[in-house]
Amino acid sequence: MGHISLEEWQSLEPLLDAALDLDRSDRAAWLDAACAGNPPLRQRVDELLRACDASERLLLTPAESFAPLFRVPEVLGDRYRIIRELGHGGMATVYLADDPKHRRQVAVKVLDVGISATMGDSRFRQEIEHAAQLQHPHILPLFDSGESDGLRYYVMPFVEGESLRDRLLREKQLPVEDAVRIAGEVADALDFAHRHGVVHRDIKPENILLHDGRSIVADFGIALAVRAAASG
């Protein structure tokens, strides 16, 4: 399947979501009606549904079957030496790594094997390139990206501090002035990205980092790439 543009995805997404909510036996008739008079659209949705079914089968496969693939090498891309795991989510694991070329520590986010296996090179590269163009004081920049032993990864600054989720869990409720400041900084970051054609698609407290009195939005553009990969 070729690359799906943002505009095309906006038209395909509601059809795909609706079809996925139906039993497989009911999808064909529903798509015949929903895509009547537009065979290319119907074909595109069919391709996405097949990719989603394949991804579902992959995700239902016992994790131990992929054990060799889940082992992250000690050095990624012949450059980033893994130090320790920082956190793990549903789609990726974040590691603290050493970047000897620039004598600094970085955060390396390694996509899980199921996502890496279904994401095309061109799509991953394009979304990463878009996100890497964003230069804003409240957006976490991207340093690098690549593939190592079949695992796709991207590299960000290592930010010492906590996420908004961490602070909310600790304090339960933010002071009004802090809440207003954080909301304003995140809104500035989103506005800047949207004006540059990049959509986050996964804004949540875990992706808002707090460092030196500033809010920093992480994973810009990556959520769109991951979501597209899950859809084929």
Coordinates of N, CA and C in Angstrom, one line a residue:
M1 N 0.8 -1.2 0.0 CA 0.0 0.0 0.0 C 0.9 1.2 0.0
G2 N 0.5 2.2 -0.8 CA 1.3 3.4 -0.9 C 1.1 4.4 0.3
H3 N 1.8 5.5 0.2 CA 1.7 6.5 1.3 C 0.3 7.1 1.3
I4 N -0.3 7.3 2.5 CA -1.6 8.0 2.6 C -1.3 9.4 3.1
S5 N -1.8 10.4 2.3 CA -1.6 11.8 2.7 C -2.6 12.1 3.8
L6 N -2.3 13.2 4.5 CA -3.1 13.6 5.6 C -4.5 13.9 5.2
E7 N -4.7 14.5 4.0 CA -6.0 14.8 3.5 C -6.8 13.5 3.2
E8 N -6.1 12.5 2.6 CA -6.7 11.2 2.2 C -7.1 10.5 3.5
W9 N -6.2 10.5 4.5 CA -6.5 9.9 5.8 C -7.7 10.4 6.5
Q10 N -7.9 11.8 6.3 CA -9.1 12.4 7.0 C -10.4 11.9 6.4
S11 N -10.4 11.5 5.1 CA -11.6 11.0 4.5 C -11.7 9.5 4.7
L12 N -10.6 8.8 4.9 CA -10.7 7.3 5.1 C -10.9 6.9 6.5
E13 N -10.5 7.8 7.4 CA -10.5 7.4 8.9 C -11.9 7.1 9.4
P14 N -12.9 8.0 9.1 CA -14.3 7.7 9.6 C -14.9 6.4 9.0
L15 N -14.6 6.1 7.7 CA -15.1 4.9 7.1 C -14.4 3.7 7.7
L16 N -13.1 3.8 8.0 CA -12.4 2.7 8.6 C -12.8 2.4 10.0
D17 N -13.0 3.5 10.8 CA -13.4 3.3 12.1 C -14.8 2.6 12.2
A18 N -15.7 3.1 11.3 CA -17.1 2.5 11.3 C -17.1 1.1 10.9
A19 N -16.3 0.7 9.9 CA -16.2 -0.6 9.4 C -15.6 -1.6 10.5
L20 N -14.6 -1.1 11.2 CA -14.0 -1.9 12.3 C -14.9 -2.2 13.4
D21 N -15.9 -1.3 13.6 CA -16.9 -1.5 14.6 C -18.0 -2.6 14.3
L22 N -18.0 -3.0 13.0 CA -19.0 -4.0 12.5 C -18.4 -5.4 12.6
D23 N -19.2 -6.4 12.6 CA -18.8 -7.8 12.5 C -18.2 -7.9 11.0
R24 N -17.2 -8.8 10.9 CA -16.6 -8.9 9.6 C -17.6 -9.3 8.5
S25 N -18.6 -10.1 8.9 CA -19.6 -10.5 7.9 C -20.5 -9.4 7.4
D26 N -20.5 -8.3 8.2 CA -21.4 -7.2 7.8 C -20.7 -6.1 7.1
R27 N -19.4 -6.2 7.0 CA -18.6 -5.0 6.5 C -18.8 -4.8 5.0
A28 N -18.9 -5.9 4.2 CA -18.9 -5.8 2.7 C -20.2 -5.0 2.3
A29 N -21.3 -5.4 2.9 CA -22.6 -4.7 2.5 C -22.6 -3.3 2.9
W30 N -22.1 -3.0 4.1 CA -22.0 -1.6 4.6 C -21.1 -0.8 3.7
L31 N -20.0 -1.3 3.3 CA -19.0 -0.6 2.5 C -19.6 -0.4 1.1
D32 N -20.4 -1.4 0.6 CA -21.0 -1.2 -0.7 C -21.9 0.1 -0.7
A33 N -22.6 0.3 0.4 CA -23.5 1.5 0.5 C -22.7 2.7 0.8
A34 N -21.7 2.6 1.7 CA -21.0 3.8 2.1 C -20.1 4.4 1.0
C35 N -19.6 3.5 0.1 CA -18.6 3.9 -0.9 C -19.3 3.8 -2.3
A36 N -20.6 3.8 -2.4 CA -21.3 3.6 -3.6 C -20.8 4.7 -4.6
G37 N -20.5 4.3 -5.8 CA -20.0 5.2 -6.9 C -18.6 5.6 -6.8
N38 N -17.9 5.1 -5.8 CA -16.5 5.4 -5.6 C -15.6 4.2 -5.4
P39 N -15.4 3.4 -6.5 CA -14.6 2.1 -6.4 C -13.2 2.3 -5.8
P40 N -12.5 3.4 -6.2 CA -11.1 3.6 -5.6 C -11.2 3.7 -4.1
L41 N -12.2 4.5 -3.6 CA -12.3 4.6 -2.1 C -12.6 3.3 -1.5
R42 N -13.5 2.5 -2.1 CA -13.8 1.2 -1.5 C -12.6 0.3 -1.5
Q43 N -11.8 0.3 -2.5 CA -10.6 -0.5 -2.6 C -9.6 -0.1 -1.5
R44 N -9.5 1.2 -1.3 CA -8.5 1.7 -0.3 C -8.9 1.3 1.1
V45 N -10.2 1.4 1.4 CA -10.7 1.0 2.7 C -10.5 -0.5 2.9
D46 N -10.8 -1.3 1.8 CA -10.6 -2.7 1.9 C -9.1 -3.1 2.3
E47 N -8.2 -2.3 1.6 CA -6.8 -2.5 1.9 C -6.4 -2.2 3.4
L48 N -7.0 -1.2 3.9 CA -6.8 -0.8 5.3 C -7.3 -1.8 6.2
L49 N -8.5 -2.3 5.9 CA -9.1 -3.3 6.8 C -8.3 -4.6 6.8
R50 N -7.8 -5.0 5.6 CA -6.9 -6.2 5.6 C -5.7 -6.0 6.4
A51 N -5.1 -4.8 6.4 CA -3.9 -4.5 7.2 C -4.2 -4.5 8.7
C52 N -5.4 -3.9 9.0 CA -5.8 -3.9 10.4 C -6.0 -5.4 10.9
D53 N -6.6 -6.2 10.1 CA -6.8 -7.6 10.5 C -5.5 -8.3 10.7
A54 N -4.5 -8.0 9.8 CA -3.2 -8.6 9.9 C -2.5 -8.1 11.2
S55 N -2.6 -6.8 11.5 CA -2.0 -6.3 12.7 C -2.6 -6.9 13.9
E56 N -4.0 -7.1 13.9 CA -4.7 -7.7 15.1 C -4.1 -9.1 15.3
R57 N -4.0 -9.9 14.2 CA -3.4 -11.2 14.4 C -2.0 -11.2 15.0
L58 N -1.3 -10.2 14.5 CA 0.1 -10.1 15.0 C 0.1 -9.8 16.5
L59 N -0.8 -8.8 16.9 CA -0.8 -8.4 18.3 C -1.4 -9.5 19.2
L60 N -2.2 -10.5 18.7 CA -2.7 -11.6 19.5 C -1.7 -12.7 19.6
T61 N -0.7 -12.7 18.8 CA 0.3 -13.7 18.9 C 1.1 -13.6 20.3
P62 N 1.3 -14.7 21.0 CA 1.9 -14.7 22.3 C 3.3 -14.0 22.2
A63 N 3.5 -13.1 23.2 CA 4.7 -12.3 23.2 C 6.0 -13.2 23.1
E64 N 6.0 -14.4 23.8 CA 7.2 -15.2 23.8 C 7.6 -15.6 22.4
S65 N 6.6 -15.6 21.5 CA 7.0 -16.0 20.1 C 7.9 -15.0 19.4
F66 N 7.9 -13.7 19.9 CA 8.7 -12.7 19.4 C 9.9 -12.4 20.3
A67 N 10.2 -13.2 21.3 CA 11.2 -12.9 22.2 C 12.5 -12.5 21.6
P68 N 13.0 -13.1 20.6 CA 14.3 -12.7 20.0 C 14.2 -11.3 19.4
L69 N 13.0 -10.9 18.9 CA 12.9 -9.6 18.3 C 12.8 -8.5 19.3
F70 N 12.4 -8.8 20.5 CA 12.2 -7.8 21.5 C 13.5 -7.4 22.2
R71 N 14.5 -8.1 22.0 CA 15.8 -7.8 22.6 C 16.4 -6.6 21.9
V72 N 16.4 -5.5 22.6 CA 17.1 -4.3 22.1 C 18.6 -4.5 22.2
P73 N 19.3 -4.2 21.1 CA 20.7 -4.4 21.1 C 21.4 -3.4 22.1
E74 N 22.6 -3.7 22.6 CA 23.2 -2.8 23.5 C 23.6 -1.5 22.8
V75 N 23.8 -1.5 21.5 CA 24.1 -0.3 20.7 C 23.1 -0.2 19.6
L76 N 22.4 0.9 19.4 CA 21.5 1.1 18.3 C 22.1 1.9 17.3
G77 N 22.0 1.5 16.0 CA 22.5 2.2 14.9 C 24.0 2.5 15.0
D78 N 24.8 1.5 15.6 CA 26.2 1.7 15.8 C 26.6 3.0 16.4
R79 N 25.7 3.5 17.2 CA 26.0 4.8 17.8 C 25.5 5.0 19.2
Y80 N 24.2 4.7 19.5 CA 23.6 5.0 20.8 C 23.7 3.8 21.7
R81 N 24.5 3.9 22.8 CA 24.7 2.8 23.7 C 23.6 2.9 24.8
I82 N 22.8 1.8 24.9 CA 21.7 1.8 25.8 C 22.3 1.7 27.3
I83 N 21.7 2.6 28.1 CA 22.1 2.6 29.5 C 21.1 1.9 30.4
R84 N 19.8 2.3 30.3 CA 18.7 1.7 31.0 C 17.4 2.1 30.5
E85 N 16.4 1.3 30.8 CA 15.0 1.6 30.4 C 14.4 2.8 31.3
L86 N 13.8 3.7 30.6 CA 13.2 4.8 31.3 C 11.7 4.6 31.5
G87 N 11.0 4.0 30.6 CA 9.6 3.7 30.6 C 9.1 2.9 29.5
H88 N 7.9 2.4 29.6 CA 7.3 1.5 28.6 C 5.9 1.8 28.4
G89 N 5.4 2.0 27.2 CA 4.0 2.2 26.9 C 3.5 1.2 26.0
G90 N 2.3 1.4 25.5 CA 1.6 0.4 24.6 C 2.3 0.2 23.3
M91 N 3.0 1.3 22.8 CA 3.5 1.3 21.5 C 5.1 1.3 21.4
A92 N 5.7 1.6 22.5 CA 7.2 1.8 22.5 C 7.8 1.8 23.8
T93 N 9.1 1.6 23.9 CA 9.9 1.7 25.1 C 10.9 2.8 25.0
V94 N 11.1 3.6 26.0 CA 12.0 4.6 26.0 C 13.3 4.2 26.9
Y95 N 14.4 4.5 26.3 CA 15.7 4.1 27.0 C 16.5 5.4 27.1
L96 N 17.3 5.4 28.2 CA 18.4 6.4 28.4 C 19.6 5.8 27.7
A97 N 20.2 6.6 26.8 CA 21.3 6.1 26.0 C 22.4 7.1 26.0
D98 N 23.6 6.7 25.7 CA 24.8 7.5 25.6 C 25.1 7.8 24.1
D99 N 25.3 9.1 23.8 CA 25.6 9.5 22.4 C 27.1 9.9 22.5
P100 N 28.0 9.0 22.3 CA 29.5 9.4 22.4 C 29.9 10.4 21.4
K101 N 29.3 10.5 20.2 CA 29.7 11.4 19.2 C 29.6 12.8 19.7
H102 N 28.5 13.1 20.4 CA 28.3 14.5 21.0 C 28.5 14.6 22.5
R103 N 28.9 13.5 23.1 CA 29.2 13.5 24.5 C 28.0 13.9 25.3
R104 N 26.9 13.2 25.1 CA 25.7 13.6 25.8 C 24.8 12.4 26.0
Q105 N 23.9 12.5 26.9 CA 22.9 11.5 27.1 C 21.6 11.9 26.4
V106 N 20.9 10.9 25.8 CA 19.7 11.1 25.0 C 18.7 10.1 25.4
A107 N 17.4 10.4 25.0 CA 16.3 9.5 25.2 C 16.1 8.8 23.8
V108 N 16.1 7.5 23.8 CA 15.8 6.8 22.5 C 14.5 6.0 22.7
K109 N 13.6 6.3 21.8 CA 12.3 5.6 21.9 C 12.2 4.6 20.8
V110 N 12.1 3.3 21.2 CA 12.1 2.2 20.3 C 10.7 1.7 20.1
L111 N 10.2 1.7 18.9 CA 8.8 1.2 18.7 C 8.8 -0.3 18.8
D112 N 7.7 -0.8 19.4 CA 7.5 -2.2 19.6 C 7.5 -2.9 18.3
V113 N 7.8 -4.2 18.4 CA 8.1 -5.0 17.1 C 6.9 -5.1 16.2
G114 N 5.7 -5.1 16.8 CA 4.5 -5.2 16.0 C 4.3 -3.9 15.2
I115 N 4.5 -2.8 15.7 CA 4.4 -1.5 15.0 C 5.6 -1.4 14.0
S116 N 6.8 -1.8 14.4 CA 7.9 -1.7 13.5 C 7.7 -2.6 12.3
A117 N 7.1 -3.7 12.5 CA 6.9 -4.7 11.4 C 5.9 -4.2 10.4
T118 N 4.9 -3.4 10.8 CA 3.9 -2.9 9.9 C 4.1 -1.5 9.3
M119 N 5.1 -0.8 9.8 CA 5.3 0.5 9.3 C 6.3 0.6 8.2
G120 N 5.9 1.1 7.1 CA 6.8 1.2 5.9 C 7.9 2.2 6.1
D121 N 9.0 2.0 5.4 CA 10.2 2.9 5.6 C 9.8 4.4 5.2
S122 N 9.1 4.5 4.0 CA 8.8 5.9 3.6 C 7.9 6.6 4.5
R123 N 6.9 5.9 5.1 CA 5.9 6.6 6.0 C 6.6 7.0 7.2
F124 N 7.4 6.1 7.8 CA 8.1 6.4 9.1 C 9.0 7.6 8.8
R125 N 9.8 7.5 7.7 CA 10.8 8.6 7.4 C 10.1 10.0 7.2
Q126 N 8.9 9.9 6.5 CA 8.2 11.2 6.2 C 7.7 11.8 7.4
E127 N 7.1 11.0 8.3 CA 6.5 11.6 9.5 C 7.6 12.1 10.4
I128 N 8.7 11.4 10.5 CA 9.8 11.8 11.3 C 10.4 13.1 10.8
E129 N 10.5 13.2 9.5 CA 11.1 14.4 8.9 C 10.2 15.6 9.1
H130 N 8.9 15.4 9.1 CA 7.9 16.5 9.4 C 8.1 17.0 10.8
A131 N 8.1 16.0 11.7 CA 8.3 16.4 13.1 C 9.6 17.1 13.4
A132 N 10.7 16.6 12.7 CA 12.0 17.2 13.0 C 12.1 18.6 12.6
Q133 N 11.2 19.1 11.7 CA 11.3 20.5 11.3 C 10.7 21.4 12.3
L134 N 10.0 20.9 13.3 CA 9.4 21.8 14.3 C 10.5 22.3 15.3
Q135 N 10.7 23.6 15.3 CA 11.6 24.2 16.2 C 10.8 25.2 17.1
H136 N 10.5 24.9 18.3 CA 9.7 25.7 19.1 C 10.1 25.5 20.6
P137 N 10.0 26.5 21.4 CA 10.5 26.3 22.8 C 9.7 25.3 23.7
H138 N 8.5 25.0 23.2 CA 7.6 24.1 24.0 C 7.4 22.8 23.2
I139 N 8.2 22.5 22.3 CA 8.2 21.2 21.6 C 9.5 20.5 21.7
L140 N 9.5 19.3 22.1 CA 10.7 18.5 22.3 C 11.2 18.1 20.9
P141 N 12.4 18.6 20.6 CA 13.0 18.3 19.2 C 13.4 16.9 19.0
L142 N 13.5 16.5 17.8 CA 14.0 15.2 17.4 C 15.4 15.3 16.9
F143 N 16.3 14.5 17.4 CA 17.7 14.5 17.1 C 18.0 13.6 15.9
D144 N 17.4 12.5 15.9 CA 17.8 11.4 14.9 C 16.7 10.3 14.9
S145 N 16.8 9.5 13.9 CA 16.0 8.3 13.8 C 16.7 7.2 13.0
G146 N 16.2 6.0 13.1 CA 16.8 4.9 12.3 C 16.2 3.6 12.6
E147 N 16.9 2.6 12.1 CA 16.4 1.2 12.3 C 17.6 0.3 12.7
S148 N 17.4 -0.6 13.7 CA 18.4 -1.5 14.1 C 17.8 -2.8 14.4
D149 N 18.3 -3.9 13.7 CA 17.8 -5.2 14.0 C 16.3 -5.3 13.8
G150 N 15.7 -4.6 12.8 CA 14.3 -4.6 12.6 C 13.5 -3.7 13.5
L151 N 14.1 -3.0 14.4 CA 13.4 -2.1 15.3 C 13.6 -0.7 14.9
R152 N 12.5 0.1 14.7 CA 12.6 1.5 14.4 C 12.7 2.3 15.7
Y153 N 13.5 3.4 15.6 CA 13.7 4.2 16.8 C 13.9 5.6 16.4
Y154 N 13.6 6.5 17.4 CA 14.0 7.9 17.2 C 14.6 8.5 18.5
V155 N 15.4 9.5 18.3 CA 16.2 10.0 19.4 C 15.8 11.5 19.7
M156 N 15.6 11.7 21.0 CA 15.2 13.0 21.6 C 16.2 13.4 22.7
P157 N 16.1 14.7 23.1 CA 16.9 15.1 24.2 C 16.4 14.3 25.5
F158 N 17.3 14.1 26.4 CA 17.0 13.5 27.7 C 16.6 14.6 28.6
V159 N 15.3 14.7 29.0 CA 14.8 15.8 29.8 C 14.7 15.3 31.2
E160 N 15.5 15.9 32.1 CA 15.4 15.6 33.5 C 14.2 16.4 34.1
G161 N 13.4 15.7 34.8 CA 12.2 16.3 35.4 C 11.1 15.3 35.5
E162 N 9.8 15.7 35.2 CA 8.7 14.8 35.3 C 7.7 15.2 34.3
S163 N 6.7 14.2 34.0 CA 5.6 14.5 33.1 C 4.5 15.2 33.9
L164 N 3.6 15.8 33.1 CA 2.4 16.4 33.8 C 1.6 15.3 34.5
R165 N 1.6 14.1 34.0 CA 0.9 13.0 34.6 C 1.6 12.7 36.0
D166 N 2.9 12.7 36.1 CA 3.6 12.4 37.3 C 3.2 13.5 38.4
R167 N 3.1 14.8 37.9 CA 2.8 15.8 38.9 C 1.4 15.7 39.3
L168 N 0.5 15.4 38.4 CA -1.0 15.3 38.8 C -1.2 14.1 39.7
L169 N -0.4 13.0 39.6 CA -0.6 11.9 40.5 C 0.0 12.3 41.9
R170 N 1.0 13.2 41.9 CA 1.6 13.6 43.2 C 0.7 14.6 43.9
E171 N 0.2 15.6 43.1 CA -0.4 16.8 43.7 C -1.9 16.7 43.6
K172 N -2.5 15.9 42.7 CA -3.9 15.7 42.5 C -4.5 16.9 41.8
Q173 N -4.2 18.1 42.2 CA -4.8 19.3 41.6 C -3.7 20.4 41.5
L174 N -3.6 21.0 40.4 CA -2.6 22.0 40.2 C -3.1 23.4 40.6
P175 N -2.2 24.2 41.1 CA -2.6 25.6 41.4 C -3.1 26.3 40.1
V176 N -4.0 27.2 40.2 CA -4.7 27.7 39.0 C -3.7 28.4 38.1
E177 N -2.7 29.1 38.7 CA -1.7 29.8 37.8 C -0.9 28.9 37.0
D178 N -0.5 27.7 37.7 CA 0.3 26.7 37.0 C -0.5 26.0 35.9
A179 N -1.8 25.7 36.2 CA -2.6 25.1 35.2 C -2.8 26.0 33.9
V180 N -3.0 27.3 34.2 CA -3.2 28.3 33.1 C -1.9 28.4 32.3
R181 N -0.8 28.4 33.0 CA 0.5 28.6 32.2 C 0.8 27.3 31.4
I182 N 0.6 26.1 31.9 CA 0.8 24.9 31.2 C -0.1 24.8 30.0
A183 N -1.4 25.1 30.2 CA -2.4 25.1 29.1 C -2.0 26.0 28.0
G184 N -1.5 27.2 28.4 CA -1.1 28.2 27.4 C 0.1 27.8 26.6
E185 N 1.1 27.2 27.3 CA 2.3 26.8 26.6 C 2.0 25.6 25.6
V186 N 1.2 24.7 26.1 CA 0.8 23.5 25.2 C 0.0 24.0 24.0
A187 N -0.9 25.0 24.3 CA -1.6 25.5 23.1 C -0.7 26.2 22.1
D188 N 0.3 26.9 22.6 CA 1.2 27.6 21.7 C 1.9 26.5 20.8
A189 N 2.3 25.4 21.5 CA 3.0 24.4 20.7 C 2.1 23.7 19.7
L190 N 0.9 23.5 20.1 CA -0.1 22.9 19.1 C -0.3 23.8 18.0
D191 N -0.5 25.1 18.3 CA -0.8 26.1 17.2 C 0.3 26.1 16.2
F192 N 1.6 26.2 16.8 CA 2.7 26.2 15.9 C 2.8 25.0 15.0
A193 N 2.6 23.8 15.6 CA 2.7 22.6 14.8 C 1.6 22.5 13.7
H194 N 0.4 22.9 14.1 CA -0.7 22.9 13.1 C -0.5 23.8 12.0
R195 N 0.1 25.0 12.3 CA 0.4 25.9 11.2 C 1.5 25.4 10.3
H196 N 2.3 24.4 10.7 CA 3.3 23.8 9.9 C 2.9 22.4 9.4
G197 N 1.6 22.1 9.5 CA 1.0 20.9 8.9 C 1.3 19.6 9.7
V198 N 1.6 19.7 11.0 CA 1.9 18.5 11.8 C 0.8 18.4 12.8
V199 N 0.2 17.2 12.9 CA -0.9 16.9 13.9 C -0.3 15.9 14.9
H200 N -0.5 16.2 16.2 CA 0.0 15.3 17.2 C -0.8 14.0 17.4
R201 N -2.1 14.1 17.6 CA -3.0 13.0 17.7 C -2.9 12.2 19.0
D202 N -2.1 12.6 19.9 CA -2.0 11.9 21.2 C -1.6 12.8 22.3
I203 N -2.3 13.9 22.4 CA -2.0 14.8 23.5 C -2.6 14.3 24.8
K204 N -1.7 14.1 25.8 CA -2.1 13.5 27.1 C -1.1 13.9 28.1
P205 N -1.4 13.9 29.4 CA -0.4 14.3 30.4 C 1.0 13.6 30.3
E206 N 1.0 12.4 29.9 CA 2.2 11.6 29.8 C 3.2 12.3 28.7
N207 N 2.6 12.9 27.7 CA 3.4 13.5 26.7 C 3.7 15.0 26.9
I208 N 3.4 15.5 28.1 CA 3.8 16.9 28.4 C 4.8 16.8 29.5
L209 N 6.0 17.2 29.2 CA 7.1 17.2 30.1 C 7.3 18.5 30.8
L210 N 7.6 18.5 32.1 CA 7.8 19.7 32.9 C 9.3 19.8 33.3
H211 N 9.9 20.9 32.8 CA 11.4 21.0 33.0 C 11.7 22.5 33.2
D212 N 12.4 22.8 34.3 CA 12.8 24.2 34.5 C 11.7 25.2 34.4
G213 N 10.5 24.9 34.9 CA 9.4 25.8 34.8 C 8.8 25.9 33.5
R214 N 9.1 25.1 32.5 CA 8.5 25.1 31.2 C 7.8 23.8 30.9
S215 N 6.8 23.9 30.1 CA 6.1 22.7 29.5 C 6.7 22.4 28.2
I216 N 6.9 21.1 27.9 CA 7.5 20.7 26.6 C 6.6 19.5 26.1
V217 N 6.1 19.7 24.9 CA 5.2 18.6 24.3 C 6.1 17.6 23.6
A218 N 6.0 16.4 23.9 CA 6.9 15.3 23.3 C 6.0 14.5 22.3
D219 N 6.7 13.8 21.4 CA 6.2 12.8 20.4 C 5.4 13.5 19.3
F220 N 5.7 14.7 19.0 CA 5.0 15.4 17.9 C 5.2 14.7 16.6
G221 N 4.1 14.4 15.9 CA 4.1 13.7 14.6 C 4.3 12.2 14.7
I222 N 4.8 11.7 15.8 CA 5.1 10.3 15.9 C 3.8 9.5 16.1
A223 N 2.9 10.1 16.8 CA 1.6 9.4 17.0 C 0.9 9.2 15.7
L224 N 1.0 10.2 14.8 CA 0.3 10.0 13.5 C 1.0 8.9 12.7
A225 N 2.3 8.8 12.8 CA 3.0 7.7 12.1 C 2.6 6.4 12.6
V226 N 2.5 6.2 13.9 CA 2.2 5.0 14.6 C 0.8 4.6 14.2
R227 N -0.1 5.5 14.3 CA -1.5 5.3 14.0 C -1.7 4.8 12.5
A228 N -1.0 5.5 11.6 CA -1.0 5.1 10.2 C -0.5 3.7 10.0
A229 N 0.6 3.4 10.8 CA 1.2 2.0 10.7 C 0.2 1.0 11.1
A230 N -0.5 1.2 12.2 CA -1.5 0.3 12.7 C -2.7 0.1 11.7
S231 N -2.8 1.1 10.8 CA -3.9 1.0 9.8 C -3.4 0.5 8.4
G232 N -2.1 0.1 8.4 CA -1.5 -0.4 7.1 C -0.8 0.7 6.4

